[in-house]
XYZ file of C-alpha atoms in Angstrom:
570
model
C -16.792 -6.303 -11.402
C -18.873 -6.653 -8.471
C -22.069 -4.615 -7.094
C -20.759 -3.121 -3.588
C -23.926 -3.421 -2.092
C -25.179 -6.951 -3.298
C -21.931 -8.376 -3.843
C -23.144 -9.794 -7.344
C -20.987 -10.591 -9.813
C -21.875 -7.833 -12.679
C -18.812 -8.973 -14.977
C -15.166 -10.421 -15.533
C -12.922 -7.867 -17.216
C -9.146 -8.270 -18.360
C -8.573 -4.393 -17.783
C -10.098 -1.968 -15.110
C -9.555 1.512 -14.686
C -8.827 2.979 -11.283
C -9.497 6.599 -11.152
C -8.804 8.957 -7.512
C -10.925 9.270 -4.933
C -11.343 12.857 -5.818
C -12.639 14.407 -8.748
C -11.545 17.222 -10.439
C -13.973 18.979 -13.376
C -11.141 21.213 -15.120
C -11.568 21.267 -18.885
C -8.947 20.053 -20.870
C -8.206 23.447 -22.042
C -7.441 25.163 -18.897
C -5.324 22.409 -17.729
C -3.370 22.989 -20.736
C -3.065 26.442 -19.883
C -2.603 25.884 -16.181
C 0.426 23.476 -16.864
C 2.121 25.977 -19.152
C 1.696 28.431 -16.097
C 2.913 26.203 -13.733
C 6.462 25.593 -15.733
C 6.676 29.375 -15.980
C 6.208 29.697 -11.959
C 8.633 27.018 -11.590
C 11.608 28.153 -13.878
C 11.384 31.585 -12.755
C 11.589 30.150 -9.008
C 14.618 27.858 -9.416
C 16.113 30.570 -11.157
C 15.795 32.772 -8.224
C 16.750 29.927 -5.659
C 19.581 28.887 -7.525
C 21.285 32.875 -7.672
C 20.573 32.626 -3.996
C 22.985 29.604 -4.136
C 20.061 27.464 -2.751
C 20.644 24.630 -5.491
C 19.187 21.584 -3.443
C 16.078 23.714 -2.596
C 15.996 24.552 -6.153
C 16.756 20.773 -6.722
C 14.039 19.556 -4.957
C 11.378 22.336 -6.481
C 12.165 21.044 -9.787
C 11.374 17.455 -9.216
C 8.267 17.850 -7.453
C 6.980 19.948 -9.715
C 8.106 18.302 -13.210
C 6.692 15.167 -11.130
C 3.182 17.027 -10.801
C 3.069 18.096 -14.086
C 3.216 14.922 -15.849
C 1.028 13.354 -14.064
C -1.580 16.464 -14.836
C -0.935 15.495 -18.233
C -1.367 11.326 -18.050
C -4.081 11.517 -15.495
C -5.753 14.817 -15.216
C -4.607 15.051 -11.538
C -2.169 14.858 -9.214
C -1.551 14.682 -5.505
C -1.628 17.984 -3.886
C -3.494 19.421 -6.957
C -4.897 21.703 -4.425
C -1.920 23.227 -4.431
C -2.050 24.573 -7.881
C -5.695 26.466 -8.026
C -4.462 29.388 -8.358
C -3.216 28.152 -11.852
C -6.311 25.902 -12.394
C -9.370 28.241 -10.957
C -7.391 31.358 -12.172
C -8.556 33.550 -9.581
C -6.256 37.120 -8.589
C -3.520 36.693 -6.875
C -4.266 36.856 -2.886
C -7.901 36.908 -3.476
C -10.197 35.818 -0.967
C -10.760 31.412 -1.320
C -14.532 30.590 -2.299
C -16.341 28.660 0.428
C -19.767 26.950 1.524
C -20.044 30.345 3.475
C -20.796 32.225 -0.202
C -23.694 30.070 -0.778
C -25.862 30.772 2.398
C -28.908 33.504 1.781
C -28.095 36.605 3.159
C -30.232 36.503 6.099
C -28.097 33.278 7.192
C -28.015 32.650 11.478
C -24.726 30.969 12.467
C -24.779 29.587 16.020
C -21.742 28.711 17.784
C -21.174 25.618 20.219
C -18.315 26.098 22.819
C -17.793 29.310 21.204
C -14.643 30.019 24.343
C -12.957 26.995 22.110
C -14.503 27.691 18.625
C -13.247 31.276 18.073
C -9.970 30.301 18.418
C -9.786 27.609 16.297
C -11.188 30.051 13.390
C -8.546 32.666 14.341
C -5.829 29.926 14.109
C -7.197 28.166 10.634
C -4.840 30.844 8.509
C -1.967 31.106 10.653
C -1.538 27.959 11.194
C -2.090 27.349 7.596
C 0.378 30.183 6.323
C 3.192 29.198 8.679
C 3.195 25.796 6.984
C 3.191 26.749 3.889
C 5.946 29.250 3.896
C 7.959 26.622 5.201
C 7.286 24.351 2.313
C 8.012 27.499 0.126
C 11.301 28.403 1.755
C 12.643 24.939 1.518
C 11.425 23.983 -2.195
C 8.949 21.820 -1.701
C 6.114 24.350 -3.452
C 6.045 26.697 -5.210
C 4.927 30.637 -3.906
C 1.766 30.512 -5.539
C 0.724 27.469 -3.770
C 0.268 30.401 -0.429
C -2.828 31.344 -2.294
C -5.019 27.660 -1.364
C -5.852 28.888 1.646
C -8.368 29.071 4.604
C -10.374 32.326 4.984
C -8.418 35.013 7.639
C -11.029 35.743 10.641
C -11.490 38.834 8.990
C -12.760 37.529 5.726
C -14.905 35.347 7.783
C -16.291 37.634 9.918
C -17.473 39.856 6.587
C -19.612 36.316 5.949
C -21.387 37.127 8.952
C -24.507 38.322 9.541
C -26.244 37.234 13.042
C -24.508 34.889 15.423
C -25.056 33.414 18.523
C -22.361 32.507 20.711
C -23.061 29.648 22.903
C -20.877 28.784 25.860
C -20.420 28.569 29.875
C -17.219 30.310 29.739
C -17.737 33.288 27.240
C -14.254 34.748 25.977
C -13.717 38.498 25.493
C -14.118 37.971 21.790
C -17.821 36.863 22.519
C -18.224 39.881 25.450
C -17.343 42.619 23.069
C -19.000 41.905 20.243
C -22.392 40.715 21.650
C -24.881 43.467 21.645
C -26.895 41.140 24.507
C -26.392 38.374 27.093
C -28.208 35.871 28.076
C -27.695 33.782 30.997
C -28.774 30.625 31.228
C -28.364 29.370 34.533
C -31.782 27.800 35.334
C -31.624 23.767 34.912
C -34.886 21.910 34.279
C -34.184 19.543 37.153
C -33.249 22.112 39.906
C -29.979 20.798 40.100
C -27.351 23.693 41.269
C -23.493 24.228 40.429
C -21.311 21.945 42.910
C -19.693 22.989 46.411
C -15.769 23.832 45.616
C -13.409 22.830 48.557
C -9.824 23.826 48.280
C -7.646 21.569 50.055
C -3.735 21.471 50.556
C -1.561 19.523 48.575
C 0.006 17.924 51.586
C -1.159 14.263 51.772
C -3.634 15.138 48.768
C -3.512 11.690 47.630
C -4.534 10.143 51.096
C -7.131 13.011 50.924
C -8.322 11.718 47.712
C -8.410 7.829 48.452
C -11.081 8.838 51.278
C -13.128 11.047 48.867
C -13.017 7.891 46.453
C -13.998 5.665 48.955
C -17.076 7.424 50.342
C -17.864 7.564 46.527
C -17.948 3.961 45.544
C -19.526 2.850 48.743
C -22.428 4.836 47.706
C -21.964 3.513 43.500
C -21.317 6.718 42.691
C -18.195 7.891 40.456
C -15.441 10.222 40.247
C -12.957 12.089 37.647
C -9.617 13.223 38.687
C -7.676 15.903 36.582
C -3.688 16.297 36.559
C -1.005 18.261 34.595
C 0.772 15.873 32.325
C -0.006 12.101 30.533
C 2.512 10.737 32.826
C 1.265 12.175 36.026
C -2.232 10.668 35.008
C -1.054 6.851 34.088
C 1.492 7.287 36.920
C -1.997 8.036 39.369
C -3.830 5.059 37.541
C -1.120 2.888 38.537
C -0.816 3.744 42.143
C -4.980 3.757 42.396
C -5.374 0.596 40.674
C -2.910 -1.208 43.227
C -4.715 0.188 45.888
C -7.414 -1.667 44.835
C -9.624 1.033 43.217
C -11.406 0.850 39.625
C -9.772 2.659 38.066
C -8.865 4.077 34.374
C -6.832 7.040 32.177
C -7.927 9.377 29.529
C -5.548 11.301 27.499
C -5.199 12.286 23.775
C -3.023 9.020 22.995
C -6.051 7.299 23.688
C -8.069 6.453 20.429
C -11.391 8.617 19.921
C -13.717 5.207 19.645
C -11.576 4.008 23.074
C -12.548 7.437 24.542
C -16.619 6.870 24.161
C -15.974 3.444 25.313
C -14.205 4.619 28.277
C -16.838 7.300 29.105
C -19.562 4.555 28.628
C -17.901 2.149 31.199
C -17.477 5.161 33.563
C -20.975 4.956 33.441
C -22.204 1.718 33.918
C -19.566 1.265 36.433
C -17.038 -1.202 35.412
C -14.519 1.399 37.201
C -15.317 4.071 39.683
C -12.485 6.335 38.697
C -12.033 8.432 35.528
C -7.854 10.132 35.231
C -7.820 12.412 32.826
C -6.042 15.829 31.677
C -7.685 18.296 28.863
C -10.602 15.956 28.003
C -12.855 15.943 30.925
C -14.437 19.348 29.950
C -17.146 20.396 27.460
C -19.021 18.046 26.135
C -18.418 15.192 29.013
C -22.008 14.640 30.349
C -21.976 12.426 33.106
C -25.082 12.631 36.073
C -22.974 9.478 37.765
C -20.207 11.453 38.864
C -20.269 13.356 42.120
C -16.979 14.330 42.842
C -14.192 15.978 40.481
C -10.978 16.670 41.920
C -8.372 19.095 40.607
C -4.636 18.367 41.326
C -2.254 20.978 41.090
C -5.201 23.265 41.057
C -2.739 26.449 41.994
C -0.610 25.609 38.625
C -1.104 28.929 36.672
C -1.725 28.043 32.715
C -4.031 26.723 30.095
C -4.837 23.897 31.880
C -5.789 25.957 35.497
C -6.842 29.102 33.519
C -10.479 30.379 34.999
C -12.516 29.322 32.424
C -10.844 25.979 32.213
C -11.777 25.695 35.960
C -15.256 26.753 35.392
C -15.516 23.947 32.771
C -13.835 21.127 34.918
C -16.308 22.346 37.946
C -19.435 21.910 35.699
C -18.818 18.197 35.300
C -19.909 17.599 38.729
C -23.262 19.576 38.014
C -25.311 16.996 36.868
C -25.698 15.486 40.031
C -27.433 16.813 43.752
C -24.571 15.275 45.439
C -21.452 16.715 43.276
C -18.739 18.309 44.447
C -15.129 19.611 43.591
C -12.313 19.606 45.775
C -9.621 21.940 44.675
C -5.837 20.548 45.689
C -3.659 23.844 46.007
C -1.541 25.613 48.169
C -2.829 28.984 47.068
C -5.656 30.630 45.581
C -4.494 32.099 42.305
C -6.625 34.741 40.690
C -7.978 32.082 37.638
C -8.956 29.823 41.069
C -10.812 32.891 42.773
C -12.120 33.424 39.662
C -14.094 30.252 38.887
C -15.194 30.085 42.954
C -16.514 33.363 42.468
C -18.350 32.840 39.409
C -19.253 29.230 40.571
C -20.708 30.450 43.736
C -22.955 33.191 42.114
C -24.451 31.408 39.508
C -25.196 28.531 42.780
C -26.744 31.538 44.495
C -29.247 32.178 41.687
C -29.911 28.903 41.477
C -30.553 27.803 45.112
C -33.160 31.695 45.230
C -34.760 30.434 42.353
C -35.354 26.691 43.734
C -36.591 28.134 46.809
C -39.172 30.570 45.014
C -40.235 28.150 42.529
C -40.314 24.880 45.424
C -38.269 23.171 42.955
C -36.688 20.089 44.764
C -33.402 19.290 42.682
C -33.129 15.987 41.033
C -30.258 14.333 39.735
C -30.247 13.783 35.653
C -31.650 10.468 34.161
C -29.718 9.445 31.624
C -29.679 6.923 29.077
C -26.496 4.942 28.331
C -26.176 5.079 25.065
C -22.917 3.106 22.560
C -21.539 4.741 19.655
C -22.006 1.385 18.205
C -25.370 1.098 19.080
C -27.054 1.953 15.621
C -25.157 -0.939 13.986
C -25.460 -3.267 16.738
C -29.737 -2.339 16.631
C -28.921 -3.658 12.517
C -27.213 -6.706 13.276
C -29.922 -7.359 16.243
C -32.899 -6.844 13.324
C -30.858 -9.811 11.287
C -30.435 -12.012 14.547
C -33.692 -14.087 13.119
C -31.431 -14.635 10.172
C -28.559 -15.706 11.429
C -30.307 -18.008 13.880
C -32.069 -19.625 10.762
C -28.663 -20.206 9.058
C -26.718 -21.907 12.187
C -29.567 -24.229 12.323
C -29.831 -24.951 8.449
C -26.170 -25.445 8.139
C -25.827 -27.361 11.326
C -27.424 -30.121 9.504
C -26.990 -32.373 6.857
C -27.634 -30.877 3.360
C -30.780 -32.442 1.867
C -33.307 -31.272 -0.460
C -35.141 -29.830 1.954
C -32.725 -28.376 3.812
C -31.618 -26.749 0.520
C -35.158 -25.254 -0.390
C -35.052 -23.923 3.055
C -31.778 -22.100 2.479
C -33.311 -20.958 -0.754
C -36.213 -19.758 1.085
C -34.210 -17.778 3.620
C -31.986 -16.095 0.948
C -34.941 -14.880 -1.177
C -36.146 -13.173 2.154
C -33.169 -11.292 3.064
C -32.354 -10.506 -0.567
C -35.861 -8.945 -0.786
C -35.032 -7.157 2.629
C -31.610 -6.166 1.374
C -33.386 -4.155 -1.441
C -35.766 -2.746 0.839
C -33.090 -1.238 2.969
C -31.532 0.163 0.071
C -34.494 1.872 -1.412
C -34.948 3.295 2.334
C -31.600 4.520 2.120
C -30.772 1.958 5.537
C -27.398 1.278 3.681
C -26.154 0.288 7.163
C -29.034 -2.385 7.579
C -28.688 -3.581 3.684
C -24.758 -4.057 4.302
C -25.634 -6.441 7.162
C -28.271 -8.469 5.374
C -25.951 -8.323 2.297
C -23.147 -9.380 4.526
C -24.900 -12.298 6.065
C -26.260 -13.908 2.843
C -22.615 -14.034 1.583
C -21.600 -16.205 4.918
C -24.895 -18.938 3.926
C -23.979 -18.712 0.573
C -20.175 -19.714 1.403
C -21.471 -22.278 3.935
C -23.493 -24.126 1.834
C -21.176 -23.862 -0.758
C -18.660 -25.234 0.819
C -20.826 -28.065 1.983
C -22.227 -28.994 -1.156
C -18.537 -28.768 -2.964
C -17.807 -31.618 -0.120
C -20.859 -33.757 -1.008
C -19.720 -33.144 -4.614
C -16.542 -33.827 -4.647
C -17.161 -37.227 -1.974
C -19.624 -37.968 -4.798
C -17.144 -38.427 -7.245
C -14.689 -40.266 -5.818
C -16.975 -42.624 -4.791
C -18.240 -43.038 -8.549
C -14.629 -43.045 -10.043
C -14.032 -45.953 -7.145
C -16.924 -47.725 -8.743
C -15.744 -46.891 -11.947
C -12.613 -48.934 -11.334
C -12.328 -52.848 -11.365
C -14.306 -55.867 -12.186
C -17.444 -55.520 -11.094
C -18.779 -52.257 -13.306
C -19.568 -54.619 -16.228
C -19.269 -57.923 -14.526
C -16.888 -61.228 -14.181
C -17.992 -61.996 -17.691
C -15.995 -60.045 -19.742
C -12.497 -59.658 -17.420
C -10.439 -58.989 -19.723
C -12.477 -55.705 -21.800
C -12.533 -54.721 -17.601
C -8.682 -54.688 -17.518
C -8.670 -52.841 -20.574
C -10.905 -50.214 -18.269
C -8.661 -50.448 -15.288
C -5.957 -49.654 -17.565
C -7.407 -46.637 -19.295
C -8.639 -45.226 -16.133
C -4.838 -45.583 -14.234
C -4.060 -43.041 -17.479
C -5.942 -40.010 -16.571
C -4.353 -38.292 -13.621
C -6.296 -37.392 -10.485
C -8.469 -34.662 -11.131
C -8.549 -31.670 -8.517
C -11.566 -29.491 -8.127
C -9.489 -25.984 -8.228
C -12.214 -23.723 -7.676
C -16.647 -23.856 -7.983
C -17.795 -21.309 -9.263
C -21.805 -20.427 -9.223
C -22.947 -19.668 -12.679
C -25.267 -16.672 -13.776
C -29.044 -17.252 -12.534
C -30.928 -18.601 -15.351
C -28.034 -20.017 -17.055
C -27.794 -23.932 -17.723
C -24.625 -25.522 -18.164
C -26.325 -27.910 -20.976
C -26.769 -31.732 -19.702
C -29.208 -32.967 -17.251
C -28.919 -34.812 -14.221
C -31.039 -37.641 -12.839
C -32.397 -38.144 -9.306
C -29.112 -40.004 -8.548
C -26.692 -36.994 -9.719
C -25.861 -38.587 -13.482
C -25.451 -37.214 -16.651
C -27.870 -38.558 -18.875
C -27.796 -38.581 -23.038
C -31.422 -39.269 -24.823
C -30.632 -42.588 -24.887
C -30.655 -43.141 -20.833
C -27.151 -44.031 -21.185
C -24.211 -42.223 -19.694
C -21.126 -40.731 -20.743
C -17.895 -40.279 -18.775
C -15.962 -38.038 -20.987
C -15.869 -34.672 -19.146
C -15.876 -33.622 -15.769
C -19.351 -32.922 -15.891
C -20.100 -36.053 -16.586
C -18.700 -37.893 -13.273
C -18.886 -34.542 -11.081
C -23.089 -34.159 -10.480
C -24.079 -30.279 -11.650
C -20.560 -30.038 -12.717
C -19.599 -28.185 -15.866
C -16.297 -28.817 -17.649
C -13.647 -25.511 -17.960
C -10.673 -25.878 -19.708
C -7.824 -23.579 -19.025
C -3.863 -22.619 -19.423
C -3.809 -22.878 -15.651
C -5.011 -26.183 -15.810
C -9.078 -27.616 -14.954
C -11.860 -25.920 -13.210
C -15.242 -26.420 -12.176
C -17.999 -24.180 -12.197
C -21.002 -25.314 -10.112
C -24.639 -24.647 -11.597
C -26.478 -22.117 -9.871
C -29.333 -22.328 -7.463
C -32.971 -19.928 -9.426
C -32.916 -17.641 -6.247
C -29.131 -16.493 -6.436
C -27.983 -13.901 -9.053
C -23.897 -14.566 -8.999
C -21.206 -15.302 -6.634
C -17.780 -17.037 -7.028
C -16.777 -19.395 -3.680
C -12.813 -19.466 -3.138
C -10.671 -22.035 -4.330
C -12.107 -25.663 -3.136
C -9.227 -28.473 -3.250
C -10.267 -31.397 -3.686
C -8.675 -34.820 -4.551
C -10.966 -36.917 -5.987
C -8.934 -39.960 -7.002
C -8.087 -40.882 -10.523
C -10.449 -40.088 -13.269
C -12.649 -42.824 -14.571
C -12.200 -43.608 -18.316
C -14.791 -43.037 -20.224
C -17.473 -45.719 -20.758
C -18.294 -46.893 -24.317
C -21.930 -47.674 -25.645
């Protein structure tokens, strides 16, 4: 059993119990009762699938659900157990679900970002959800009731409501009928105004758009290009990049920590050019950028819709010098729509500039790393792990191993710190960096140990431990020594703090008795700070522990340490 934020050893146990990641709080007695619901459900449905003649469906339904159902009775639980709360929570049949939204006061304001993409999404949650589950239904793989654990309809949610305030640049007719006001916000603290849009022919668009690139990255500026398909963007990548432009894709294959890292390096201009598809809309804030350019802008669909235009234009409105150039062979009514609506809000904008003398400025931005909060930890423990190269990198000496003492007493008390603060991110990094000194000098000293003993059961051996004298009682050493096999440090293991293993050692690492002499009967005895284990498995070693550190256990350390000295008689 270990602490997960120290990573102290609280205790060895034979037997652990390893419960679910969720927790469920259903007495005993309704689970009882829900499982004797649950069989009913299930027997009356395979009854009914099987007189349709649907016997794998009715097969299948069986299994799954017998399957559940014992594992509701060995372990409370069981995967999908959402599935079942109509049985478990016992509420009506079709009733409306219970959700955060019946906690809030009843004055409650909801605001909603992107409320063009929102809305939908909320409509969708119980279609989408209902479609799915029929299907499982149909085909046996739940049972009916399992249509009841289910998102709220936009109905139900919209009886949650009270005030709302829909915030977006492209307001749907959802948001225009329902709002009693609206409020424009075209105004921009820096005076910048909404881009020029150029359309352009798609004849030669891609010669068209190498120039536009070219005037951009001469000046270090940047530029996002939108097409139809993945394909059509890595296909454009491609054909950029061996053109000898900067150049890099972003689609939904690409991973969601990729994408910020992608975004970032837009930025700081490790490529000038930015494919993309669907993503380079709300949300993408980027004042480098002054040109977007739409391919296949005349392409009537979701992807060239108005207010997907409108969206793709306002990239390029961070910046004084932004502009969008519109590849098409035709002006379809979503592109006259954006141009119109582009152009008036730049109308109100440019009157009010001129009232106001506002000269527009371009957006100073920060570059910021999604990473950045744990690299700003790791930076606050650089001091640390400077301190620890250095220790290590030398020989271990007394000193050397007070000052490693020293150093893990201060993190330790850091650690804690962070942890009371509630800086778990901070107290993970200190906690992980005082297991890597720990494991360092670990290893180290289970080197010095271990080269310790051989050397002693070397000098154990032969002649010269109790003189030419007596050669023959030294033979009769030698030949009780060659007995014992080699003994092989399996493992050192750092005891409890505060815990002795019983004999004491002298300045020169050996095991003394009252009597100043020595004894060589146990592997404590010729292995300095060394206590003696004994198990089925074979020998151990566990290694006496240092006052400042609580508990830890080093991986195995092999060792051969030559043969094991016989044991030297009073």
């Amino acid at each position: 059993e270990v602490d997960p934020l120290t990573g102290e050893l609280l205790a060895e146990r034979k037997e652990v119990n390893v419960y679910p990641a969720s927790h469920y709080v259903t007495p005993q007695d309704k689970l009882k009762a829900a499982i004797v619901d649950i069989e009913a459900e299930m027997e009356e449905r395979v009854a009914e699938m099987e007189a349709e003649g649907r016997i794998l469906e009715a097969a299948r339904l069986r299994q799954r659900t017998t399957f559940d159902l014992e594992m509701m009775r060995e372990l409370g639980f069981c995967t999908g157990i959402e599935n079942y709360s109509r049985h478990l929570s016992r509420p009506e049949p079709g009733s409306r679900p219970w959700t955060l939204l019946d906690y809030f006061p009843p004055d409650w304001l909801l605001v909603v970002d992107e409320s063009h993409m929102t809305i939908p999404q909320v409509v969708g949650m119980y279609k989408n959800d209902r479609t799915r589950k029929e299907i499982l239904v149909d085909f046996g793989f739940r049972l009916p009731s399992a249509l009841d654990n289910r998102p709220l309809t936009f109905e139900e949610f919209e009886g949650h409501l009270n005030q709302v305030v829909h915030m977006s640049a492209t307001p749907g007719p959802y948001e225009h009928e329902r709002s009693q006001r609206t409020v424009e916000q075209l105004i921009r603290p820096t005076g910048v105004v909404d881009p020029i849009i150029d359309v352009r022919p798609t004849d030669g668009q891609i010669d068209d758009l190498m120039e536009e690139i070219r005037l951009r990255t001469e000046r270090g500026e940047r530029a996002l290009v939108t097409t139809l398909t993945k394909k059509m963007a890595e296909d454009l990548t491609d054909y950029l990049r061996e053109l000898g432009v900067k150049v890099q894709y972003l689609h939904s294959e690409v991973d969601t920590l990729e994408r910020v890292a992608i975004l970032r390096d837009l930025r700081l201009g490790v490529f000038d050019v930015l494919v993309g598809i669907n993503l380079l809309r709300e949300g993408i804030d980027l004042p480098e950028v002054t040109l977007v350019a739409i391919l296949d802008a005349d392409k009537e669909g979701f992807l060239r819709s108005s207010w997907s235009l409108i969206q793709m234009v306002g990239r390029a409105a961070r910046n004084i010098g932004g502009k969008v150039v519109m590849y098409a062979d035709r002006t379809t009514e979503s592109m006259a729509a954006a141009i119109d609506e582009t152009n008036r809000r730049r109308a109100i904008q440019v009157a009010y500039n001129t009232e106001h003398g506002i000269e527009p400025t371009t957006i100073i931005k920060e570059i910021h790393d999604i990473n950045e909060r744990l690299r700003s930890v790791a930076e606050r423990t650089v001091v640390y792990t400077s301190e620890r190269e250095e220790l290590a990198g030398r020989a271990l000496t007394l000193d050397n191993t007070k000052a490693i003492e020293k150093l893990v007493a201060r993190m330790e008390t850091e650690m804690r710190a962070a942890a009371k603060e509630l800086d778990f991110e901070r107290a993970a990094a200190l906690r992980d960096e005082i297991q890597n000194i720990r494991l360092r000098v670990l290893e180290q000293d289970a080197s010095l140990i271990v080269g310790r003993a051989a050397e002693r059961a070397a000098s154990t051996r032969g002649t010269g431990l109790v003189g030419a004298a007596d050669r023959k009682r030294g033979a009769r050493r030698d030949e009780a020594a060659a007995e014992h096999q080699a003994f092989e440090v399996m493992s050192v293991t750092v005891l409890p703090a505060g815990e002795e293993p019983g004999d004491t050692v002298d300045a020169d690492g050996h095991i003394a008795d009252e009597d100043g002499t020595t004894d060589l009967n146990t592997a404590a005895d010729w292995l300095p700070g060394i206590r003696d284990e004994h198990e089925d498995t074979g020998r151990t070693a566990a290694w006496r522990d240092r006052p400042t550190w609580d508990r830890t256990v080093t991986p195995n350390v092999r060792r051969r340490t030559g043969t094991r000295p016989g044991s030297r008689r009073r």
